[in-house]
Amino acid sequence: MLAIDHRASFRRWAKHGLGLEAPVATLRHLKLLVADALPMVIAAGRNPEELAILADTEYGTAAITRAHKVGVRVVVPAERSGMPEFIFEHGNDFAAAITASGADVVKALVRYNPSSGDDRNARSRAGLTLLAEWCEKVALPLMLELLVPPGAADLDESGHTHPDFDDQRRLPLTLSAVSELREAGMRPQWWKLEGQTDPSAFSELARSTGAADGETTCLVLGRGAGEPQLLEWIDMAASTVGFSGFAVGRSLWMGPLEKVLQQRLSAEEATWQIGQGYLKLINEYERAEMAVPEPGGGAR
């Protein structure tokens, strides 16, 4: 999955690159350049049914149209961007807004740390449950993106994230978050989850979500990581029963689009670079997946 649903962070990133507020037309144009990589990837031999794009309706309507034109599924976010808890982007009008977007899949991002913010987490669970019930009623698949930010207990004396958060704290907190969300009735078709430190952690996530038993499936997200880290996560995800792919955005488009903003790269060159990066991740995922031995011996 190619992710370009960023909104608040997209505005901040573009402002940093330009030194001033980017016009809405510029932001929409940049997202279309990312979507323009899809026909190139398809022309390289990828089946459009294997691909997906995650795009918003604030800056990504042209990108959504482009994706649908080439037969690629579109995932549209339901959450308000950049919030510490799940809040509907369009409030009580969320159903009409999602329907009008032409979404093939609905995505809900929630920041959820079980060790802090009980009231906040309760409100998130209530909103997500409402969304899940509506999605089931209208037969729209739901993707749940779970981010586990550091809480007060995860900060050091200077207020920065404790250095052992990723290595020691992220996994148990994520497992607890999954458990609480499942207890609230969340059964999304996909869980979009943060990368972990080792293969056993990926396996624990797959078991906790029910993906290891085929109840759902998991995707690993990119978190804007550099290529070495990203490839490591992709290799581990591809080797884990219950994971079926990845969702990556900033790692692919941030560099090329920044050069477009600074007039150091043409639109066509940026699209080509993004498409090549996307293809590389797809090929790497498949390579790692095929290298995993079947239970009876041999590769997949």
PDB file of C-alpha atoms in Angstrom:
ATOM      1  CA  MET A   1       0.000   0.000   0.000  1.00  0.00           C
ATOM      2  CA  LEU A   2       1.208   3.453  -0.970  1.00  0.00           C
ATOM      3  CA  ALA A   3       0.243   5.929   1.765  1.00  0.00           C
ATOM      4  CA  ILE A   4      -0.429   9.610   1.060  1.00  0.00           C
ATOM      5  CA  ASP A   5      -3.229  10.344   3.532  1.00  0.00           C
ATOM      6  CA  HIS A   6      -1.064  12.706   5.619  1.00  0.00           C
ATOM      7  CA  ARG A   7      -2.709  16.073   6.205  1.00  0.00           C
ATOM      8  CA  ALA A   8      -1.521  18.071   9.240  1.00  0.00           C
ATOM      9  CA  SER A   9       1.990  16.625   8.962  1.00  0.00           C
ATOM     10  CA  PHE A  10       1.897  17.117   5.176  1.00  0.00           C
ATOM     11  CA  ARG A  11       1.179  20.824   5.618  1.00  0.00           C
ATOM     12  CA  ARG A  12       4.012  21.176   8.150  1.00  0.00           C
ATOM     13  CA  TRP A  13       6.417  19.267   5.920  1.00  0.00           C
ATOM     14  CA  ALA A  14       5.605  21.394   2.868  1.00  0.00           C
ATOM     15  CA  LYS A  15       5.908  24.620   4.881  1.00  0.00           C
ATOM     16  CA  HIS A  16       9.335  23.525   6.079  1.00  0.00           C
ATOM     17  CA  GLY A  17      10.409  22.779   2.509  1.00  0.00           C
ATOM     18  CA  LEU A  18       9.095  26.042   1.074  1.00  0.00           C
ATOM     19  CA  GLY A  19       9.655  28.311   4.037  1.00  0.00           C
ATOM     20  CA  LEU A  20       6.015  29.419   3.803  1.00  0.00           C
ATOM     21  CA  GLU A  21       2.499  27.992   3.725  1.00  0.00           C
ATOM     22  CA  ALA A  22       2.054  25.880   0.597  1.00  0.00           C
ATOM     23  CA  PRO A  23      -1.027  26.647  -1.519  1.00  0.00           C
ATOM     24  CA  VAL A  24      -3.723  23.985  -1.468  1.00  0.00           C
ATOM     25  CA  ALA A  25      -3.263  23.491  -5.217  1.00  0.00           C
ATOM     26  CA  THR A  26       0.416  22.681  -4.633  1.00  0.00           C
ATOM     27  CA  LEU A  27      -0.381  20.104  -1.966  1.00  0.00           C
ATOM     28  CA  ARG A  28      -2.940  18.458  -4.244  1.00  0.00           C
ATOM     29  CA  HIS A  29      -0.479  18.436  -7.127  1.00  0.00           C
ATOM     30  CA  LEU A  30       2.182  16.749  -4.994  1.00  0.00           C
ATOM     31  CA  LYS A  31      -0.193  13.986  -3.972  1.00  0.00           C
ATOM     32  CA  LEU A  32      -1.170  13.431  -7.582  1.00  0.00           C
ATOM     33  CA  LEU A  33       2.516  12.967  -8.453  1.00  0.00           C
ATOM     34  CA  VAL A  34       2.626  10.097  -5.950  1.00  0.00           C
ATOM     35  CA  ALA A  35      -0.502   8.483  -7.398  1.00  0.00           C
ATOM     36  CA  ASP A  36       0.987   8.878 -10.878  1.00  0.00           C
ATOM     37  CA  ALA A  37       3.511   6.208  -9.871  1.00  0.00           C
ATOM     38  CA  LEU A  38       0.734   3.588  -9.897  1.00  0.00           C
ATOM     39  CA  PRO A  39       0.416   3.262 -13.709  1.00  0.00           C
ATOM     40  CA  MET A  40       4.201   2.933 -13.913  1.00  0.00           C
ATOM     41  CA  VAL A  41       4.205   0.137 -11.333  1.00  0.00           C
ATOM     42  CA  ILE A  42       1.381  -1.635 -13.180  1.00  0.00           C
ATOM     43  CA  ALA A  43       3.240  -1.256 -16.477  1.00  0.00           C
ATOM     44  CA  ALA A  44       6.212  -2.942 -14.799  1.00  0.00           C
ATOM     45  CA  GLY A  45       4.079  -6.064 -14.408  1.00  0.00           C
ATOM     46  CA  ARG A  46       2.315  -5.619 -11.070  1.00  0.00           C
ATOM     47  CA  ASN A  47      -1.339  -6.624 -10.852  1.00  0.00           C
ATOM     48  CA  PRO A  48      -3.430  -3.571  -9.838  1.00  0.00           C
ATOM     49  CA  GLU A  49      -5.492  -5.832  -7.583  1.00  0.00           C
ATOM     50  CA  GLU A  50      -2.352  -6.415  -5.475  1.00  0.00           C
ATOM     51  CA  LEU A  51      -1.894  -2.683  -4.930  1.00  0.00           C
ATOM     52  CA  ALA A  52      -3.692  -0.073  -2.839  1.00  0.00           C
ATOM     53  CA  ILE A  53      -3.360   3.611  -2.144  1.00  0.00           C
ATOM     54  CA  LEU A  54      -4.245   5.366   1.100  1.00  0.00           C
ATOM     55  CA  ALA A  55      -5.429   8.888   0.269  1.00  0.00           C
ATOM     56  CA  ASP A  56      -7.469  11.626   1.908  1.00  0.00           C
ATOM     57  CA  THR A  57     -10.176  13.829   0.432  1.00  0.00           C
ATOM     58  CA  GLU A  58      -8.612  17.102   1.623  1.00  0.00           C
ATOM     59  CA  TYR A  59      -5.650  17.031  -0.767  1.00  0.00           C
ATOM     60  CA  GLY A  60      -5.964  13.647  -2.442  1.00  0.00           C
ATOM     61  CA  THR A  61      -9.164  13.687  -4.509  1.00  0.00           C
ATOM     62  CA  ALA A  62      -7.271  13.784  -7.823  1.00  0.00           C
ATOM     63  CA  ALA A  63      -5.025  10.990  -6.534  1.00  0.00           C
ATOM     64  CA  ILE A  64      -8.100   8.922  -5.664  1.00  0.00           C
ATOM     65  CA  THR A  65      -9.480   9.415  -9.167  1.00  0.00           C
ATOM     66  CA  ARG A  66      -6.152   8.427 -10.714  1.00  0.00           C
ATOM     67  CA  ALA A  67      -5.973   5.247  -8.633  1.00  0.00           C
ATOM     68  CA  HIS A  68      -9.507   4.180  -9.483  1.00  0.00           C
ATOM     69  CA  LYS A  69      -8.843   4.845 -13.167  1.00  0.00           C
ATOM     70  CA  VAL A  70      -6.091   2.198 -13.184  1.00  0.00           C
ATOM     71  CA  GLY A  71      -8.025  -0.282 -11.038  1.00  0.00           C
ATOM     72  CA  VAL A  72      -6.215   0.226  -7.725  1.00  0.00           C
ATOM     73  CA  ARG A  73      -8.146   0.035  -4.452  1.00  0.00           C
ATOM     74  CA  VAL A  74      -8.464   3.262  -2.487  1.00  0.00           C
ATOM     75  CA  VAL A  75      -8.349   3.387   1.302  1.00  0.00           C
ATOM     76  CA  VAL A  76      -9.761   6.610   2.793  1.00  0.00           C
ATOM     77  CA  PRO A  77      -9.103   7.766   6.375  1.00  0.00           C
ATOM     78  CA  ALA A  78     -11.997   8.449   8.736  1.00  0.00           C
ATOM     79  CA  GLU A  79      -9.988  10.146  11.500  1.00  0.00           C
ATOM     80  CA  ARG A  80      -9.158  13.797  12.014  1.00  0.00           C
ATOM     81  CA  SER A  81      -5.476  14.217  11.295  1.00  0.00           C
ATOM     82  CA  GLY A  82      -2.888  14.620  14.040  1.00  0.00           C
ATOM     83  CA  MET A  83      -5.181  14.067  17.040  1.00  0.00           C
ATOM     84  CA  PRO A  84      -4.033  12.305  20.249  1.00  0.00           C
ATOM     85  CA  GLU A  85      -7.206  10.201  20.155  1.00  0.00           C
ATOM     86  CA  PHE A  86      -9.629   8.950  17.516  1.00  0.00           C
ATOM     87  CA  ILE A  87     -11.984  11.720  16.390  1.00  0.00           C
ATOM     88  CA  PHE A  88     -14.091  11.586  13.237  1.00  0.00           C
ATOM     89  CA  GLU A  89     -12.819  13.934  10.535  1.00  0.00           C
ATOM     90  CA  HIS A  90     -16.373  14.926   9.640  1.00  0.00           C
ATOM     91  CA  GLY A  91     -18.023  14.485  13.033  1.00  0.00           C
ATOM     92  CA  ASN A  92     -21.557  13.143  12.886  1.00  0.00           C
ATOM     93  CA  ASP A  93     -21.474  13.412   9.092  1.00  0.00           C
ATOM     94  CA  PHE A  94     -18.745  10.759   8.787  1.00  0.00           C
ATOM     95  CA  ALA A  95     -20.976   8.268   6.970  1.00  0.00           C
ATOM     96  CA  ALA A  96     -21.953  10.692   4.207  1.00  0.00           C
ATOM     97  CA  ALA A  97     -18.358  11.892   3.819  1.00  0.00           C
ATOM     98  CA  ILE A  98     -16.959   8.368   3.504  1.00  0.00           C
ATOM     99  CA  THR A  99     -19.663   7.390   1.038  1.00  0.00           C
ATOM    100  CA  ALA A 100     -18.981  10.475  -1.093  1.00  0.00           C
ATOM    101  CA  SER A 101     -15.236   9.761  -1.113  1.00  0.00           C
ATOM    102  CA  GLY A 102     -15.660   6.585  -3.152  1.00  0.00           C
ATOM    103  CA  ALA A 103     -13.610   4.594  -0.642  1.00  0.00           C
ATOM    104  CA  ASP A 104     -13.109   0.890  -1.256  1.00  0.00           C
ATOM    105  CA  VAL A 105     -11.763   0.501   2.295  1.00  0.00           C
ATOM    106  CA  VAL A 106     -12.102   2.734   5.366  1.00  0.00           C
ATOM    107  CA  LYS A 107      -9.048   3.412   7.527  1.00  0.00           C
ATOM    108  CA  ALA A 108      -9.105   4.563  11.130  1.00  0.00           C
ATOM    109  CA  LEU A 109      -5.902   5.678  12.831  1.00  0.00           C
ATOM    110  CA  VAL A 110      -5.814   5.684  16.606  1.00  0.00           C
ATOM    111  CA  ARG A 111      -3.031   6.702  18.986  1.00  0.00           C
ATOM    112  CA  TYR A 112      -3.520   4.404  21.921  1.00  0.00           C
ATOM    113  CA  ASN A 113      -1.198   3.820  24.877  1.00  0.00           C
ATOM    114  CA  PRO A 114      -2.857   1.573  27.494  1.00  0.00           C
ATOM    115  CA  SER A 115      -0.642   2.996  30.243  1.00  0.00           C
ATOM    116  CA  SER A 116      -2.086   6.497  29.995  1.00  0.00           C
ATOM    117  CA  GLY A 117      -5.213   8.441  29.148  1.00  0.00           C
ATOM    118  CA  ASP A 118      -8.005   6.118  30.285  1.00  0.00           C
ATOM    119  CA  ASP A 119     -10.709   8.638  29.363  1.00  0.00           C
ATOM    120  CA  ARG A 120      -9.038   9.360  26.041  1.00  0.00           C
ATOM    121  CA  ASN A 121      -8.758   5.666  25.235  1.00  0.00           C
ATOM    122  CA  ALA A 122     -12.395   5.096  26.221  1.00  0.00           C
ATOM    123  CA  ARG A 123     -13.520   7.843  23.839  1.00  0.00           C
ATOM    124  CA  SER A 124     -11.390   6.328  21.087  1.00  0.00           C
ATOM    125  CA  ARG A 125     -12.899   2.899  21.638  1.00  0.00           C
ATOM    126  CA  ALA A 126     -16.407   4.344  21.484  1.00  0.00           C
ATOM    127  CA  GLY A 127     -15.744   6.168  18.220  1.00  0.00           C
ATOM    128  CA  LEU A 128     -14.029   3.196  16.634  1.00  0.00           C
ATOM    129  CA  THR A 129     -16.880   0.893  17.630  1.00  0.00           C
ATOM    130  CA  LEU A 130     -19.372   3.261  16.006  1.00  0.00           C
ATOM    131  CA  LEU A 131     -17.299   3.304  12.820  1.00  0.00           C
ATOM    132  CA  ALA A 132     -16.902  -0.475  12.791  1.00  0.00           C
ATOM    133  CA  GLU A 133     -20.649  -1.000  13.187  1.00  0.00           C
ATOM    134  CA  TRP A 134     -21.364   1.374  10.304  1.00  0.00           C
ATOM    135  CA  CYS A 135     -18.740  -0.289   8.075  1.00  0.00           C
ATOM    136  CA  GLU A 136     -20.293  -3.685   8.749  1.00  0.00           C
ATOM    137  CA  LYS A 137     -23.765  -2.322   7.979  1.00  0.00           C
ATOM    138  CA  VAL A 138     -22.698  -0.953   4.570  1.00  0.00           C
ATOM    139  CA  ALA A 139     -20.252  -3.800   3.814  1.00  0.00           C
ATOM    140  CA  LEU A 140     -17.134  -1.626   3.673  1.00  0.00           C
ATOM    141  CA  PRO A 141     -13.905  -3.249   4.891  1.00  0.00           C
ATOM    142  CA  LEU A 142     -12.193  -1.547   7.828  1.00  0.00           C
ATOM    143  CA  MET A 143      -8.456  -1.079   8.363  1.00  0.00           C
ATOM    144  CA  LEU A 144      -7.325  -0.135  11.871  1.00  0.00           C
ATOM    145  CA  GLU A 145      -4.003   1.683  12.161  1.00  0.00           C
ATOM    146  CA  LEU A 146      -2.659   1.427  15.697  1.00  0.00           C
ATOM    147  CA  LEU A 147       0.087   3.774  16.860  1.00  0.00           C
ATOM    148  CA  VAL A 148       1.428   3.469  20.397  1.00  0.00           C
ATOM    149  CA  PRO A 149       3.016   6.790  21.391  1.00  0.00           C
ATOM    150  CA  PRO A 150       5.112   7.077  24.550  1.00  0.00           C
ATOM    151  CA  GLY A 151       3.145   7.976  27.648  1.00  0.00           C
ATOM    152  CA  ALA A 152       4.343   9.813  30.733  1.00  0.00           C
ATOM    153  CA  ALA A 153       5.838   6.595  32.108  1.00  0.00           C
ATOM    154  CA  ASP A 154       7.840   6.156  28.900  1.00  0.00           C
ATOM    155  CA  LEU A 155       9.724   9.464  29.196  1.00  0.00           C
ATOM    156  CA  ASP A 156      13.095  10.063  30.827  1.00  0.00           C
ATOM    157  CA  GLU A 157      13.910  12.840  33.286  1.00  0.00           C
ATOM    158  CA  SER A 158      14.418  15.348  30.478  1.00  0.00           C
ATOM    159  CA  GLY A 159      11.007  14.622  28.970  1.00  0.00           C
ATOM    160  CA  HIS A 160      12.311  12.700  25.968  1.00  0.00           C
ATOM    161  CA  THR A 161      11.238   9.191  24.981  1.00  0.00           C
ATOM    162  CA  HIS A 162      13.109   6.642  27.077  1.00  0.00           C
ATOM    163  CA  PRO A 163      15.872   5.010  24.999  1.00  0.00           C
ATOM    164  CA  ASP A 164      14.543   1.522  25.669  1.00  0.00           C
ATOM    165  CA  PHE A 165      11.007   2.326  24.476  1.00  0.00           C
ATOM    166  CA  ASP A 166      11.316   0.687  21.063  1.00  0.00           C
ATOM    167  CA  ASP A 167      13.345  -2.280  22.281  1.00  0.00           C
ATOM    168  CA  GLN A 168      11.491  -3.126  25.481  1.00  0.00           C
ATOM    169  CA  ARG A 169       8.256  -1.196  25.923  1.00  0.00           C
ATOM    170  CA  ARG A 170       6.584  -0.818  22.526  1.00  0.00           C
ATOM    171  CA  LEU A 171       5.675  -4.493  22.066  1.00  0.00           C
ATOM    172  CA  PRO A 172       3.970  -5.139  25.439  1.00  0.00           C
ATOM    173  CA  LEU A 173       2.084  -1.853  25.146  1.00  0.00           C
ATOM    174  CA  THR A 174       0.985  -2.725  21.606  1.00  0.00           C
ATOM    175  CA  LEU A 175      -0.171  -6.182  22.684  1.00  0.00           C
ATOM    176  CA  SER A 176      -2.185  -4.633  25.521  1.00  0.00           C
ATOM    177  CA  ALA A 177      -3.695  -2.074  23.138  1.00  0.00           C
ATOM    178  CA  VAL A 178      -4.720  -4.806  20.696  1.00  0.00           C
ATOM    179  CA  SER A 179      -6.275  -6.782  23.537  1.00  0.00           C
ATOM    180  CA  GLU A 180      -8.305  -3.804  24.777  1.00  0.00           C
ATOM    181  CA  LEU A 181      -9.495  -2.930  21.292  1.00  0.00           C
ATOM    182  CA  ARG A 182     -10.495  -6.512  20.557  1.00  0.00           C
ATOM    183  CA  GLU A 183     -12.348  -6.675  23.883  1.00  0.00           C
ATOM    184  CA  ALA A 184     -14.253  -3.592  22.714  1.00  0.00           C
ATOM    185  CA  GLY A 185     -15.358  -5.582  19.663  1.00  0.00           C
ATOM    186  CA  MET A 186     -12.901  -4.341  17.059  1.00  0.00           C
ATOM    187  CA  ARG A 187     -12.508  -6.937  14.292  1.00  0.00           C
ATOM    188  CA  PRO A 188     -10.991  -5.014  11.352  1.00  0.00           C
ATOM    189  CA  GLN A 189     -10.080  -6.794   8.138  1.00  0.00           C
ATOM    190  CA  TRP A 190      -6.579  -5.338   8.435  1.00  0.00           C
ATOM    191  CA  TRP A 191      -4.425  -4.208  11.349  1.00  0.00           C
ATOM    192  CA  LYS A 192      -1.834  -1.624  10.280  1.00  0.00           C
ATOM    193  CA  LEU A 193       0.938  -1.926  12.860  1.00  0.00           C
ATOM    194  CA  GLU A 194       4.311  -0.459  13.724  1.00  0.00           C
ATOM    195  CA  GLY A 195       7.486  -2.385  13.000  1.00  0.00           C
ATOM    196  CA  GLN A 196       9.084  -4.303  15.844  1.00  0.00           C
ATOM    197  CA  THR A 197      12.605  -5.285  16.803  1.00  0.00           C
ATOM    198  CA  ASP A 198      12.658  -8.993  15.949  1.00  0.00           C
ATOM    199  CA  PRO A 199      10.659 -11.765  14.216  1.00  0.00           C
ATOM    200  CA  SER A 200       9.241 -13.124  17.466  1.00  0.00           C
ATOM    201  CA  ALA A 201       7.650  -9.727  18.158  1.00  0.00           C
ATOM    202  CA  PHE A 202       5.975  -9.777  14.730  1.00  0.00           C
ATOM    203  CA  SER A 203       4.661 -13.275  15.498  1.00  0.00           C
ATOM    204  CA  GLU A 204       3.254 -12.127  18.844  1.00  0.00           C
ATOM    205  CA  LEU A 205       1.409  -9.297  17.105  1.00  0.00           C
ATOM    206  CA  ALA A 206      -0.030 -11.696  14.535  1.00  0.00           C
ATOM    207  CA  ARG A 207      -1.269 -13.997  17.300  1.00  0.00           C
ATOM    208  CA  SER A 208      -2.722 -11.156  19.372  1.00  0.00           C
ATOM    209  CA  THR A 209      -4.788  -9.768  16.483  1.00  0.00           C
ATOM    210  CA  GLY A 210      -6.017 -13.195  15.375  1.00  0.00           C
ATOM    211  CA  ALA A 211      -4.128 -12.869  12.087  1.00  0.00           C
ATOM    212  CA  ALA A 212      -2.023 -15.946  12.801  1.00  0.00           C
ATOM    213  CA  ASP A 213      -5.262 -17.976  12.811  1.00  0.00           C
ATOM    214  CA  GLY A 214      -6.623 -16.343   9.672  1.00  0.00           C
ATOM    215  CA  GLU A 215      -9.241 -14.169  11.409  1.00  0.00           C
ATOM    216  CA  THR A 216      -7.712 -10.991   9.956  1.00  0.00           C
ATOM    217  CA  THR A 217      -4.407  -9.893   8.464  1.00  0.00           C
ATOM    218  CA  CYS A 218      -1.654  -7.448   9.406  1.00  0.00           C
ATOM    219  CA  LEU A 219       0.348  -4.841   7.512  1.00  0.00           C
ATOM    220  CA  VAL A 220       3.575  -3.257   8.699  1.00  0.00           C
ATOM    221  CA  LEU A 221       3.738   0.530   8.400  1.00  0.00           C
ATOM    222  CA  GLY A 222       6.797   2.574   7.519  1.00  0.00           C
ATOM    223  CA  ARG A 223       6.923   5.352  10.174  1.00  0.00           C
ATOM    224  CA  GLY A 224       8.985   7.431   7.744  1.00  0.00           C
ATOM    225  CA  ALA A 225      11.987   5.187   8.384  1.00  0.00           C
ATOM    226  CA  GLY A 226      15.083   5.100   6.211  1.00  0.00           C
ATOM    227  CA  GLU A 227      15.545   2.289   3.719  1.00  0.00           C
ATOM    228  CA  PRO A 228      17.713  -0.056   5.859  1.00  0.00           C
ATOM    229  CA  GLN A 229      15.212  -0.052   8.733  1.00  0.00           C
ATOM    230  CA  LEU A 230      12.274  -0.266   6.359  1.00  0.00           C
ATOM    231  CA  LEU A 231      13.689  -3.287   4.531  1.00  0.00           C
ATOM    232  CA  GLU A 232      14.369  -5.003   7.859  1.00  0.00           C
ATOM    233  CA  TRP A 233      10.750  -4.575   8.943  1.00  0.00           C
ATOM    234  CA  ILE A 234       9.480  -5.712   5.558  1.00  0.00           C
ATOM    235  CA  ASP A 235      11.631  -8.840   5.666  1.00  0.00           C
ATOM    236  CA  MET A 236      10.353  -9.746   9.129  1.00  0.00           C
ATOM    237  CA  ALA A 237       6.727  -9.040   8.224  1.00  0.00           C
ATOM    238  CA  ALA A 238       6.955 -11.111   5.051  1.00  0.00           C
ATOM    239  CA  SER A 239       8.341 -14.007   7.067  1.00  0.00           C
ATOM    240  CA  THR A 240       5.500 -13.913   9.603  1.00  0.00           C
ATOM    241  CA  VAL A 241       2.285 -15.901   9.241  1.00  0.00           C
ATOM    242  CA  GLY A 242      -0.546 -13.392   9.518  1.00  0.00           C
ATOM    243  CA  PHE A 243       1.177 -10.493   7.766  1.00  0.00           C
ATOM    244  CA  SER A 244       0.200  -9.873   4.158  1.00  0.00           C
ATOM    245  CA  GLY A 245       1.944  -6.669   3.138  1.00  0.00           C
ATOM    246  CA  PHE A 246       3.078  -3.175   4.029  1.00  0.00           C
ATOM    247  CA  ALA A 247       1.841   0.416   4.003  1.00  0.00           C
ATOM    248  CA  VAL A 248       4.593   2.929   3.287  1.00  0.00           C
ATOM    249  CA  GLY A 249       4.395   6.621   2.463  1.00  0.00           C
ATOM    250  CA  ARG A 250       6.896   9.224   3.639  1.00  0.00           C
ATOM    251  CA  SER A 251       9.863   6.892   3.195  1.00  0.00           C
ATOM    252  CA  LEU A 252       9.061   6.815  -0.527  1.00  0.00           C
ATOM    253  CA  TRP A 253       7.818  10.276  -1.406  1.00  0.00           C
ATOM    254  CA  MET A 254       9.289  12.739   1.070  1.00  0.00           C
ATOM    255  CA  GLY A 255      12.697  13.041  -0.610  1.00  0.00           C
ATOM    256  CA  PRO A 256      11.510  13.333  -4.234  1.00  0.00           C
ATOM    257  CA  LEU A 257       8.659  15.712  -3.430  1.00  0.00           C
ATOM    258  CA  GLU A 258      10.904  17.963  -1.379  1.00  0.00           C
ATOM    259  CA  LYS A 259      13.116  18.357  -4.449  1.00  0.00           C
ATOM    260  CA  VAL A 260      10.053  19.196  -6.522  1.00  0.00           C
ATOM    261  CA  LEU A 261       9.118  21.924  -4.035  1.00  0.00           C
ATOM    262  CA  GLN A 262      12.649  23.293  -4.270  1.00  0.00           C
ATOM    263  CA  GLN A 263      12.620  23.022  -8.080  1.00  0.00           C
ATOM    264  CA  ARG A 264      15.539  20.609  -8.026  1.00  0.00           C
ATOM    265  CA  LEU A 265      13.577  17.752  -9.621  1.00  0.00           C
ATOM    266  CA  SER A 266      10.888  17.624 -12.271  1.00  0.00           C
ATOM    267  CA  ALA A 267       7.454  16.181 -11.587  1.00  0.00           C
ATOM    268  CA  GLU A 268       8.142  13.283 -13.970  1.00  0.00           C
ATOM    269  CA  GLU A 269      11.461  12.453 -12.303  1.00  0.00           C
ATOM    270  CA  ALA A 270       9.856  12.520  -8.844  1.00  0.00           C
ATOM    271  CA  THR A 271       7.080  10.164  -9.928  1.00  0.00           C
ATOM    272  CA  TRP A 272       9.654   7.813 -11.458  1.00  0.00           C
ATOM    273  CA  GLN A 273      11.717   7.752  -8.252  1.00  0.00           C
ATOM    274  CA  ILE A 274       8.651   7.101  -6.105  1.00  0.00           C
ATOM    275  CA  GLY A 275       7.517   4.299  -8.419  1.00  0.00           C
ATOM    276  CA  GLN A 276      10.955   2.690  -8.393  1.00  0.00           C
ATOM    277  CA  GLY A 277      11.063   2.810  -4.599  1.00  0.00           C
ATOM    278  CA  TYR A 278       7.585   1.300  -4.352  1.00  0.00           C
ATOM    279  CA  LEU A 279       8.531  -1.499  -6.750  1.00  0.00           C
ATOM    280  CA  LYS A 280      11.665  -2.222  -4.743  1.00  0.00           C
ATOM    281  CA  LEU A 281       9.638  -2.703  -1.562  1.00  0.00           C
ATOM    282  CA  ILE A 282       7.098  -4.931  -3.334  1.00  0.00           C
ATOM    283  CA  ASN A 283       9.859  -7.081  -4.803  1.00  0.00           C
ATOM    284  CA  GLU A 284      11.637  -7.298  -1.450  1.00  0.00           C
ATOM    285  CA  TYR A 285       8.452  -8.334   0.340  1.00  0.00           C
ATOM    286  CA  GLU A 286       7.805 -11.085  -2.192  1.00  0.00           C
ATOM    287  CA  ARG A 287      11.427 -12.254  -2.081  1.00  0.00           C
ATOM    288  CA  ALA A 288      11.354 -12.534   1.706  1.00  0.00           C
ATOM    289  CA  GLU A 289       7.947 -14.217   1.644  1.00  0.00           C
ATOM    290  CA  MET A 290       9.059 -16.814  -0.884  1.00  0.00           C
ATOM    291  CA  ALA A 291      12.213 -17.562   1.126  1.00  0.00           C
ATOM    292  CA  VAL A 292      10.222 -18.796   4.142  1.00  0.00           C
ATOM    293  CA  PRO A 293      10.154 -22.631   4.273  1.00  0.00           C
ATOM    294  CA  GLU A 294       6.821 -24.393   4.248  1.00  0.00           C
ATOM    295  CA  PRO A 295       6.132 -26.517   7.351  1.00  0.00           C
ATOM    296  CA  GLY A 296       6.879 -29.688   5.381  1.00  0.00           C
ATOM    297  CA  GLY A 297      10.048 -28.330   3.801  1.00  0.00           C
ATOM    298  CA  GLY A 298      10.757 -26.187   0.742  1.00  0.00           C
ATOM    299  CA  ALA A 299       9.980 -22.542   0.131  1.00  0.00           C
ATOM    300  CA  ARG A 300       6.592 -20.905  -0.269  1.00  0.00           C
TER     301      ARG A 300
END
